[in-house]
Structure formats: C-alpha cells, structure tokens
XYZ file of N, CA, C and O in Angstrom:
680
model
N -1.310 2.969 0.580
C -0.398 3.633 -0.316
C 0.906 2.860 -0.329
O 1.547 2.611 0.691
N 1.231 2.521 -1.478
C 2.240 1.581 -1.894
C 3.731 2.723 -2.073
O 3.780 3.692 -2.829
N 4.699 2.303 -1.254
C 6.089 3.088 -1.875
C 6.613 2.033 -2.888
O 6.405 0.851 -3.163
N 7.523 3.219 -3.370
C 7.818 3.013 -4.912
C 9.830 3.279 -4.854
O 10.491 4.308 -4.715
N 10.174 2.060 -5.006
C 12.056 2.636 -5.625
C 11.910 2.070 -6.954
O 11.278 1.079 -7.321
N 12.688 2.974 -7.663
C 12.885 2.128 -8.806
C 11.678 2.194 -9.688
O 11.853 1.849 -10.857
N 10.566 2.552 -9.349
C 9.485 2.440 -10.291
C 8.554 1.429 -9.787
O 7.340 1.412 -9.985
N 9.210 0.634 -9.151
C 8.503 -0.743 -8.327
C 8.067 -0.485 -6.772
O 8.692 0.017 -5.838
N 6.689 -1.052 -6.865
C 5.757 -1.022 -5.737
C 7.084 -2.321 -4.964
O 7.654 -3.212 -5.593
N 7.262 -1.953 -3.305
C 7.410 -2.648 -1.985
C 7.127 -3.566 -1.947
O 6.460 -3.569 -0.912
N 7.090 -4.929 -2.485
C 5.971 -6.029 -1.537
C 7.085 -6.591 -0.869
O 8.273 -6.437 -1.150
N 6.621 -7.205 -0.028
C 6.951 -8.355 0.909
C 7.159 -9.710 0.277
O 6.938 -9.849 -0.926
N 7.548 -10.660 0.983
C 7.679 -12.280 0.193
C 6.277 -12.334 -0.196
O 5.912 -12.460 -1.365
N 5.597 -12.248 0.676
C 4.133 -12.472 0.595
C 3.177 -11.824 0.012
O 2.099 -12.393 -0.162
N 3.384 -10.443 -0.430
C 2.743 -9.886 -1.434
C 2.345 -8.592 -0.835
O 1.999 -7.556 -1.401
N 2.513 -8.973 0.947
C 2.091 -7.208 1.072
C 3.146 -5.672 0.716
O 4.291 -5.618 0.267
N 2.456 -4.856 1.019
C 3.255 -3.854 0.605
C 3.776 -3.239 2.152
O 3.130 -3.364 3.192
N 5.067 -2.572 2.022
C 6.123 -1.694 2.827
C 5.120 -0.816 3.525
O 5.113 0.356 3.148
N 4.394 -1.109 4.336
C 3.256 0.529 4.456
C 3.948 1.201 5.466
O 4.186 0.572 6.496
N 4.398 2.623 5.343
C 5.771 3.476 5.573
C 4.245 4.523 6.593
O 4.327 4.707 7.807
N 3.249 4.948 5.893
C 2.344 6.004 6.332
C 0.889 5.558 7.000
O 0.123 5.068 6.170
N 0.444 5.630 8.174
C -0.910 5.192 8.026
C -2.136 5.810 7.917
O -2.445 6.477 8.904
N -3.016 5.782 6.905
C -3.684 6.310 6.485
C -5.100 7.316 7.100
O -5.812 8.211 6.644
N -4.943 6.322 8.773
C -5.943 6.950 9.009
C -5.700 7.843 10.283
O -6.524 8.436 10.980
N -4.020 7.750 10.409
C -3.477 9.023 11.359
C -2.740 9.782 10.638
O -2.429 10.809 11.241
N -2.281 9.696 9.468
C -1.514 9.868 8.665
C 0.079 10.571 9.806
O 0.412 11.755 9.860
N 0.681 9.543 10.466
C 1.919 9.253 10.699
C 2.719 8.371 10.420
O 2.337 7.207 10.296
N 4.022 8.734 10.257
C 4.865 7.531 9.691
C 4.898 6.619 10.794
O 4.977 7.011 11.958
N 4.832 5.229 10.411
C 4.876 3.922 11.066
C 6.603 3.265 11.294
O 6.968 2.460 12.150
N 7.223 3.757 10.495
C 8.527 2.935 10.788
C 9.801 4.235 10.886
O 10.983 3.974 11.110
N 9.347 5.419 10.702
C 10.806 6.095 10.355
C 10.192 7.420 11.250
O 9.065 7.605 11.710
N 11.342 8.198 11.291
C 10.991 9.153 12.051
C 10.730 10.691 11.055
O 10.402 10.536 9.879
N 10.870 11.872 11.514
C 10.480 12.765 11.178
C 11.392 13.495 10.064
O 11.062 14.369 9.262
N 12.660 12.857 10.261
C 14.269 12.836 9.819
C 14.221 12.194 8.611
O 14.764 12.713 7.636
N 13.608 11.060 8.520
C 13.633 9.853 7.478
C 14.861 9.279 7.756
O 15.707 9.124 6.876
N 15.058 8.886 9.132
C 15.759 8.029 9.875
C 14.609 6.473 10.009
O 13.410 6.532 10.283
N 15.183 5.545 9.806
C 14.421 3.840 10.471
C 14.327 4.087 11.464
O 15.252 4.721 11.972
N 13.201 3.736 12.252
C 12.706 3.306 13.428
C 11.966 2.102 14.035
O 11.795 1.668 15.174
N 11.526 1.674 12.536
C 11.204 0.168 12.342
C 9.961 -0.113 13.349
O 9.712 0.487 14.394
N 9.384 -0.981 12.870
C 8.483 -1.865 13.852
C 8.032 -3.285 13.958
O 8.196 -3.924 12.918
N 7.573 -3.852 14.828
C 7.691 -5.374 14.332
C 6.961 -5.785 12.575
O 7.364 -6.740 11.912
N 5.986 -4.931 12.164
C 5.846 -6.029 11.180
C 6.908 -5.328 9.762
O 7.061 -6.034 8.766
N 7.642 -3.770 9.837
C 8.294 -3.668 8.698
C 9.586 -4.526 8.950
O 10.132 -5.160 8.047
N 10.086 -4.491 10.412
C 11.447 -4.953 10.466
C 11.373 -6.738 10.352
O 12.467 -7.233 10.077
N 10.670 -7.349 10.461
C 10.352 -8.804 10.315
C 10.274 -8.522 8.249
O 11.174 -9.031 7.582
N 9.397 -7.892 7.695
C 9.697 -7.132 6.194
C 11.454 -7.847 5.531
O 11.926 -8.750 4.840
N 11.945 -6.322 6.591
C 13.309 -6.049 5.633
C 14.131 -7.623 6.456
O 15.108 -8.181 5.957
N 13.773 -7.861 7.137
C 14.477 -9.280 7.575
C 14.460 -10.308 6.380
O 15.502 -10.858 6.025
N 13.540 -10.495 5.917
C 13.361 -11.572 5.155
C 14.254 -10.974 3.931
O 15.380 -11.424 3.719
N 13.719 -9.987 3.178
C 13.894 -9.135 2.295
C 15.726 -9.288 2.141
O 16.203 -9.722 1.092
N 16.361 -8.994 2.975
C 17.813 -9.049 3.492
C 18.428 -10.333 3.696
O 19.651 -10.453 3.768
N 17.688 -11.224 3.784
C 17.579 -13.051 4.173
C 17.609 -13.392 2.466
O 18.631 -13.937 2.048
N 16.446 -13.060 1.430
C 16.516 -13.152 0.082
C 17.594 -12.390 -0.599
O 18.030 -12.771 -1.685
N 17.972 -11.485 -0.092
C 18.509 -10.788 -1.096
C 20.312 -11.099 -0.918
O 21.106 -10.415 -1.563
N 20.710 -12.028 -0.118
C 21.966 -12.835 0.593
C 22.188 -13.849 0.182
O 23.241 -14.446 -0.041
N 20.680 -14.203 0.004
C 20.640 -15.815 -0.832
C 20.474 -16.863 0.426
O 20.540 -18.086 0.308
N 20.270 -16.220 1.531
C 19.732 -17.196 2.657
C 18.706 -17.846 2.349
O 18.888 -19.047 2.150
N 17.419 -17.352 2.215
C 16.356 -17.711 1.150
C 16.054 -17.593 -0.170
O 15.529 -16.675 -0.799
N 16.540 -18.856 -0.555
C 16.165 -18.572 -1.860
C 15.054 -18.057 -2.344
O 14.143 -18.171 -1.524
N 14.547 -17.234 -3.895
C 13.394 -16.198 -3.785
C 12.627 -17.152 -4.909
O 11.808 -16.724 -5.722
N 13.003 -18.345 -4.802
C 12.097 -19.275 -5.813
C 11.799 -20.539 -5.219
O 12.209 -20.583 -4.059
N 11.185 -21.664 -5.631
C 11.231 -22.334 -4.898
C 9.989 -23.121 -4.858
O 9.141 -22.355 -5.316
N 9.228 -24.615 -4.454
C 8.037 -24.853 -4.186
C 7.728 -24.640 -2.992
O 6.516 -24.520 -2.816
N 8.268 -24.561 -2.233
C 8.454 -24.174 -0.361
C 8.190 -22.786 -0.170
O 7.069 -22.448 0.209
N 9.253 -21.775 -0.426
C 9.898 -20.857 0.140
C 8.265 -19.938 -0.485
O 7.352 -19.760 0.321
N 8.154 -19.526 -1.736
C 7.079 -18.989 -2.001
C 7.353 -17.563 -1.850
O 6.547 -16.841 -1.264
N 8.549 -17.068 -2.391
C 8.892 -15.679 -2.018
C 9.548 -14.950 -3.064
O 10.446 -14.169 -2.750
N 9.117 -15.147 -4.659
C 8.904 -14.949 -5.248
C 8.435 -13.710 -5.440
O 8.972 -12.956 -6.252
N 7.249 -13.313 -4.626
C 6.882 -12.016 -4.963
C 7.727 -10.695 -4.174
O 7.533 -9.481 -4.236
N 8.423 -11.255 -3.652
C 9.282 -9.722 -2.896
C 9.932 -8.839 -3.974
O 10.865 -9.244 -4.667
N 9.455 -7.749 -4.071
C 10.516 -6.550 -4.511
C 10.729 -5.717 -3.216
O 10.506 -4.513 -3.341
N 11.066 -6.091 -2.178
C 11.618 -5.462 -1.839
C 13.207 -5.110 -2.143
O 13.945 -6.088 -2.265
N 13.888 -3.580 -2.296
C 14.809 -3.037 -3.026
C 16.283 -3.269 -1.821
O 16.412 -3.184 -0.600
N 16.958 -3.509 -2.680
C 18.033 -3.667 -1.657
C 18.667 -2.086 -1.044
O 19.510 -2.130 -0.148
N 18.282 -0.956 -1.496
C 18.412 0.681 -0.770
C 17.506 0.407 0.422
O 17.883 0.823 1.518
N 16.185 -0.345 0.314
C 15.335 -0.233 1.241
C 15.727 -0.761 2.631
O 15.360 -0.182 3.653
N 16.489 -1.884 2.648
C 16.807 -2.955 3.255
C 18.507 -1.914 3.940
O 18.669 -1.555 5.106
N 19.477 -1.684 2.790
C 20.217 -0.340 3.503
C 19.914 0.832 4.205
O 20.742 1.465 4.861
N 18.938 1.076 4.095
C 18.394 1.876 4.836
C 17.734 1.714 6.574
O 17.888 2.394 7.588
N 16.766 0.143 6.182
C 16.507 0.311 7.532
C 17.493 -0.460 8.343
O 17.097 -0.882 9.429
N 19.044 -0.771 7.879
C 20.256 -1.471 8.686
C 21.263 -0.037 9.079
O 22.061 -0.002 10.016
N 21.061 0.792 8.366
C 22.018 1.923 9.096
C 21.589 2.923 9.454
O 21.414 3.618 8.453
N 21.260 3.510 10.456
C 20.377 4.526 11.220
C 21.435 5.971 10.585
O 20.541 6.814 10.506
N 22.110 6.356 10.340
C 22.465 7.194 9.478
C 22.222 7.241 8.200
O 23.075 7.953 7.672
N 21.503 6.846 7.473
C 21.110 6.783 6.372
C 19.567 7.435 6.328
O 18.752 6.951 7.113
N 19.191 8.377 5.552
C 17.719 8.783 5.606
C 17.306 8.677 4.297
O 17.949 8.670 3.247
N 15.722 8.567 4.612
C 14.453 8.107 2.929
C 13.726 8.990 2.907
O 13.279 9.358 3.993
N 13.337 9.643 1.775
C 12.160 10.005 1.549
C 11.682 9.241 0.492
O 12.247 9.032 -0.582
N 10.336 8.741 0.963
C 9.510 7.845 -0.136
C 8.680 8.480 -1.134
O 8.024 9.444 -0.740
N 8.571 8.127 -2.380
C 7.606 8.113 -3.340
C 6.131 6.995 -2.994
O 6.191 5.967 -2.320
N 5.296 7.370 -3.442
C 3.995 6.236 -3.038
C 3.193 6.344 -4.199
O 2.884 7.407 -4.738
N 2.850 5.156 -4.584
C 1.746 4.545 -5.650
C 0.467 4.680 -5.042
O 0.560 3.943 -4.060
N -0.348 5.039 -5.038
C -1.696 5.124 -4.205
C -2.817 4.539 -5.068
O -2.898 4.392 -6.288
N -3.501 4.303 -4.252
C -5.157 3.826 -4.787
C -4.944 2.079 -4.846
O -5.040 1.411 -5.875
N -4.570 1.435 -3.189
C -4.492 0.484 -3.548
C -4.794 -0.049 -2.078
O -4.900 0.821 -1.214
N -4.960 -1.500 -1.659
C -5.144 -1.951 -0.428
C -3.616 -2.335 0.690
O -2.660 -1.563 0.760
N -3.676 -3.254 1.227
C -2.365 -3.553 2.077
C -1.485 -4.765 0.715
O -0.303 -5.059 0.539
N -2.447 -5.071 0.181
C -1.940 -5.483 -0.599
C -1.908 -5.097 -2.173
O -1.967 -5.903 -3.102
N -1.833 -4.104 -2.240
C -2.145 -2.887 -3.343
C -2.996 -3.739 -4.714
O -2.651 -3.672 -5.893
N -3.978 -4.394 -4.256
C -5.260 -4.212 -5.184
C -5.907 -3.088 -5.285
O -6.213 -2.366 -4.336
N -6.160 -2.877 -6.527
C -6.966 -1.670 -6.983
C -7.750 -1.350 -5.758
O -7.771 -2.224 -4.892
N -8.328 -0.359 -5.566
C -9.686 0.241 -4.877
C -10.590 0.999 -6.252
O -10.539 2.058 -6.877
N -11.436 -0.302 -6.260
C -12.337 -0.029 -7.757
C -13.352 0.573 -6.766
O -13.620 1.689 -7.210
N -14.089 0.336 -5.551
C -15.578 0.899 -5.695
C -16.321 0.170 -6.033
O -15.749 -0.747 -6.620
N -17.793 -0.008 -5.976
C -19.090 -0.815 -6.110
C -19.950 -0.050 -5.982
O -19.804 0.910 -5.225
N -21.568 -0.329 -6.972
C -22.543 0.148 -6.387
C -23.548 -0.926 -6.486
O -23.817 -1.431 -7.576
N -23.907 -1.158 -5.787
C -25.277 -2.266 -5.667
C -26.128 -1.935 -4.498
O -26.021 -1.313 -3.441
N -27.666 -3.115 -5.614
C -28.832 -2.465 -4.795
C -29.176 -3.878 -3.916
O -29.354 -4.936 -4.519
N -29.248 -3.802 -2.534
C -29.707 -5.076 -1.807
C -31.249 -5.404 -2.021
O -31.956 -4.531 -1.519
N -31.770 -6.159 -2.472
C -33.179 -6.630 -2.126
C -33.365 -8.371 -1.806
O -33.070 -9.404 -2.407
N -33.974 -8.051 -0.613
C -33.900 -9.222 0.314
C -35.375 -9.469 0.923
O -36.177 -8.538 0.861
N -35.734 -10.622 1.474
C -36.979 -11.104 1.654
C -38.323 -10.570 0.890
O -39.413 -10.652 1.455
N -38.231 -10.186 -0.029
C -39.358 -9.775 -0.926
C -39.900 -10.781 -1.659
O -39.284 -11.743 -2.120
N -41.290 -10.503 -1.783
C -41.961 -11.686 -3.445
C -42.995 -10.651 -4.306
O -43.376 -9.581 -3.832
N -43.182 -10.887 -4.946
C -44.434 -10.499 -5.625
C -43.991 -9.128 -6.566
O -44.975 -8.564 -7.044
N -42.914 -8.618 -6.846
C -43.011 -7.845 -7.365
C -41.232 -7.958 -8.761
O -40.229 -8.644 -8.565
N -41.449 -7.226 -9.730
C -39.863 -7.488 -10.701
C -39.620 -6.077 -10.703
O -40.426 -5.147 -10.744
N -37.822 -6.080 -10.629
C -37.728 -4.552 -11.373
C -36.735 -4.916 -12.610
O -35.826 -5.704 -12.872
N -37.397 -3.962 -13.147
C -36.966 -3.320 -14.488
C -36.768 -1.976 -14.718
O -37.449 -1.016 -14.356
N -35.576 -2.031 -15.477
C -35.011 -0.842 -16.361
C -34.394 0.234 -15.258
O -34.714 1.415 -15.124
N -33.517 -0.448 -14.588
C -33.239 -0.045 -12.571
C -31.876 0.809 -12.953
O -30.881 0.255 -13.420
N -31.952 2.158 -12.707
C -31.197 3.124 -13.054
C -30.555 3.963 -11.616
O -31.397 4.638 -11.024
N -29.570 3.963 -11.207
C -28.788 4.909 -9.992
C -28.303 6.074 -10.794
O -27.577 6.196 -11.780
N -29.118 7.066 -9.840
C -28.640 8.538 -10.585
C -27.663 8.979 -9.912
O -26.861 9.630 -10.581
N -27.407 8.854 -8.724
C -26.138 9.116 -7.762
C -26.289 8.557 -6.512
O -27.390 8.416 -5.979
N -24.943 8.140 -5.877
C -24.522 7.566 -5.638
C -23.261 8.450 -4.304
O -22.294 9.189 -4.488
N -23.870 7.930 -3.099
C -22.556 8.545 -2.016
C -21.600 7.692 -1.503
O -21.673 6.547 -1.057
N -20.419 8.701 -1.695
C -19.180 7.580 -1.441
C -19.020 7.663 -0.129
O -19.129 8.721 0.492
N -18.724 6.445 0.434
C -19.076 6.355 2.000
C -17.504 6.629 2.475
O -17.269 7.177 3.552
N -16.547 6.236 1.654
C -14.873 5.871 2.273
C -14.755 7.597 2.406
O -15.447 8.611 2.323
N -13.263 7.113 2.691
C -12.920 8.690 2.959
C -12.172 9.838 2.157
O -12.671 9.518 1.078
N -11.485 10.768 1.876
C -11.200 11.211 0.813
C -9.972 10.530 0.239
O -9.232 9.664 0.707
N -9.980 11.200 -0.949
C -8.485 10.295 -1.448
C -7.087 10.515 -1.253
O -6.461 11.487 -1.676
N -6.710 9.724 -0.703
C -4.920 9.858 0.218
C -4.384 10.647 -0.626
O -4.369 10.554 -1.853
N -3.693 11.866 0.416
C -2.620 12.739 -0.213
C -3.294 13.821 -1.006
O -2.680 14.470 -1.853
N -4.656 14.024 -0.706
C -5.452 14.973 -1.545
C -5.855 16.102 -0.018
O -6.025 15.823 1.169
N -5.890 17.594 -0.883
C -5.800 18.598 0.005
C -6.743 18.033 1.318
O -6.176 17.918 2.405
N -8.287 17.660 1.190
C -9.366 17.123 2.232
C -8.842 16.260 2.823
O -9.102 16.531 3.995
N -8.316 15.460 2.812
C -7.331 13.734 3.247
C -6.712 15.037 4.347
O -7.196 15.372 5.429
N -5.363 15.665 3.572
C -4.801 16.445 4.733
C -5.070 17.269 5.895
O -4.478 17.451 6.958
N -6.756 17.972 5.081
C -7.106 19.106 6.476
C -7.930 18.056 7.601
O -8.561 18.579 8.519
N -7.901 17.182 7.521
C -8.608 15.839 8.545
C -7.519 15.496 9.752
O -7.845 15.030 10.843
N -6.182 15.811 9.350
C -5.377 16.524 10.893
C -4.868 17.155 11.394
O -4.136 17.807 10.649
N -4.785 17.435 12.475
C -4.507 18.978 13.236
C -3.026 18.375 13.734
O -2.690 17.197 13.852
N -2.112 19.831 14.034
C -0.997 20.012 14.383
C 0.130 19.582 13.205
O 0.059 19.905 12.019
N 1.126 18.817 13.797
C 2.200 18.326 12.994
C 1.723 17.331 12.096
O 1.255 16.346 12.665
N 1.707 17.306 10.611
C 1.267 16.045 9.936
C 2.251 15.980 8.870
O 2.942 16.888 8.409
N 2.180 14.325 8.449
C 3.433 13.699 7.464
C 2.671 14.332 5.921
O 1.570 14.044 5.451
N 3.480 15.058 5.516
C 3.053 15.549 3.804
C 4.221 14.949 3.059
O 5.449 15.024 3.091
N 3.093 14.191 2.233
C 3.504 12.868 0.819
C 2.819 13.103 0.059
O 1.928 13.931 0.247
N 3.007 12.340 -1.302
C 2.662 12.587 -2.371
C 2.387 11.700 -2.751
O 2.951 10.728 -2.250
N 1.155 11.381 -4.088
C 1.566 10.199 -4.477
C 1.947 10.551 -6.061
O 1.340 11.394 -6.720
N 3.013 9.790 -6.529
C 3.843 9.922 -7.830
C 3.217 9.274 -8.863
O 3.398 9.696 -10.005
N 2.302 8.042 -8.608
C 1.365 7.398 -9.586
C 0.543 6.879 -8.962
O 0.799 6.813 -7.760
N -0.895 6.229 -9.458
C -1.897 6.126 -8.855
C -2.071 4.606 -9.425
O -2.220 4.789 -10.633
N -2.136 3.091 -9.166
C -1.935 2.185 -9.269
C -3.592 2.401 -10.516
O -4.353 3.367 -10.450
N -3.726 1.352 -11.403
C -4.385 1.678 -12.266
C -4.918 0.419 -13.083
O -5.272 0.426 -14.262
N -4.897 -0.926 -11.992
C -6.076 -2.115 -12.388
C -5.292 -3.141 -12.379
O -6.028 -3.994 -12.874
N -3.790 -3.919 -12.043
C -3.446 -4.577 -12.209
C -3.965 -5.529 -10.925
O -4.643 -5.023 -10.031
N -3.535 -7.171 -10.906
C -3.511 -7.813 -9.310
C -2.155 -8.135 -8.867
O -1.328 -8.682 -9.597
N -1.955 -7.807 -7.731
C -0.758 -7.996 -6.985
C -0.303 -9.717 -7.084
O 0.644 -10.160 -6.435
N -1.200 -10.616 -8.055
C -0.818 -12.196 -8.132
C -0.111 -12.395 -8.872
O 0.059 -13.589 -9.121
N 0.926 -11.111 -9.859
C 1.016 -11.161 -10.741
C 1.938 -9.998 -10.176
O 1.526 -8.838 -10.142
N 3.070 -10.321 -9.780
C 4.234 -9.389 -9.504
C 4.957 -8.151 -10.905
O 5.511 -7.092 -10.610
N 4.778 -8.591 -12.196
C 5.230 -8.273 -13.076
C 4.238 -7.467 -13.537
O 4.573 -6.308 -13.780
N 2.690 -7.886 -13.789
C 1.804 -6.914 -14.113
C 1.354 -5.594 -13.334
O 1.021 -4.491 -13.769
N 1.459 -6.084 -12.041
C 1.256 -5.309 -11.298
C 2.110 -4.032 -11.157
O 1.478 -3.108 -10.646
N 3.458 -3.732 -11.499
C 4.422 -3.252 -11.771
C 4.023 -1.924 -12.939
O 4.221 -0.709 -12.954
N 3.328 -2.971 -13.909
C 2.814 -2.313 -15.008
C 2.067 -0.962 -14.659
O 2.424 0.079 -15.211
N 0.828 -0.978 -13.566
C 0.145 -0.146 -13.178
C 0.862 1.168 -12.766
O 0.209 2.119 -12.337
C-alpha cells in the first residue's frame, strides 16, 4: 500500500514506495501510534536522500545520480525531521513494494506429457490463493487486540512505476 500527499504515490530515488504499514502484521513500521516518526533504517535512509534531493545536494537528474523517480514530498521529509510534528497517511492500494499493479494470473501447468492436445480449455473458477484485500473488513478481523485502521483513498489502477508521471495517473 502506497501513501499518497498531494495526490502522488511516495517513491524513493529508486522507485520504491514509503511503506508506512505492514501488511502482514498490519503495524506501523516507522511512526508511532501518535503519528509521531520513529523511523527505521530503510524509511530513514528514504527521507535522507529525499532531503539530500530536495536541498539540491543531489541533484534529481542526471546520468549518474538516477533519482529522478523520487516523489518523495517535502511535508514527508518535515515530518520525519521534527518529532513534534504528526501524519496521518492516505494510501493508494493494490500495488507491490514497488506499486506495480497486483493484476493476478490464471494458468494451467502441463508438463512431461506426450500423446495427447487440448482444446477448447475453459476455467470455470478459479481460487484466489493471496490474502484478502488490504484495508477490507476480512484483511482487518485477521488481528487480534490493538490494530492500525487505514484506508485506502484510491486503488492504483494499471499504470508501471517506470514511468513516474503515468503512474501518478493511476
């Protein structure tokens, strides 16, 4: 699940995204319960760079530097530098660490066989093996006690993250 300022998905120089929640404890990873920073090595190495580009230490173009794709937001970057400052995030969902779609597949394996063809090969249904969909009531009753309740505000919708501008689009 991708957070969102501005309308714009998090990435990193590198294209990953800010991941604030993790999906399969569903606790926050960098901030506390407050929406105070608490950071961890790979967001605070993140807003380092992010804060490094956005100073003009690194330039965000370049044949070298290759950091181009950061949106990371300069609130984001204020935020995790003053521990009095608190976030609550918006999140784009339906996407990977690097918020590519999660399209799904269905295919049929056939392996070491001879002698026989198919035709006219029809799937009437089909079980989804992953788990439910983030931020949906089932997603939530999967933990007990205190748990982080988020939302997601839009649901990312086919773009590729190689493509900082299209991707935006989604």
């Amino acid at each position: 699940n991708a957070k969102v300022i501005n309308g714009v998905v998090q990435n990193d120089a590198r294209g990953s995204v800010v991941q604030l929640v993790s999906t399969l404890t569903n606790e926050w990873l960098d901030s506390d319960a407050t929406g105070h920073y608490t950071g961890n090595v790979v967001t605070d190495a993140q807003i380092m760079v992010a804060s490094a580009i956005h100073e003009g230490v690194f330039p965000s173009t370049g044949p070298i530097r290759q950091t181009g794709v950061s949106t990371i937001a300069p609130e984001m970057v204020a935020w995790a530098s003053d521990s009095t400052v608190t976030f609550t995030p918006t999140f784009r969902c339906n996407g990977d660490s690097m918020h590519h779609v999660v399209k799904g597949s269905i295919m049929m394996r056939v392996e070491d066989t001879e002698g026989f063809q198919i035709d006219g090969n029809t799937i009437s249904s089909a079980l989804i093996v992953s788990g439910p969909a983030a931020a949906s009531p089932e997603y939530f009753s999967r933990f007990s006690g205190t748990q982080v309740r988020w939302r997601c505000v839009d649901y990312h919708k086919g773009a590729s993250v190689e493509n900082g501008i299209e991707q935006q689009l989604g």
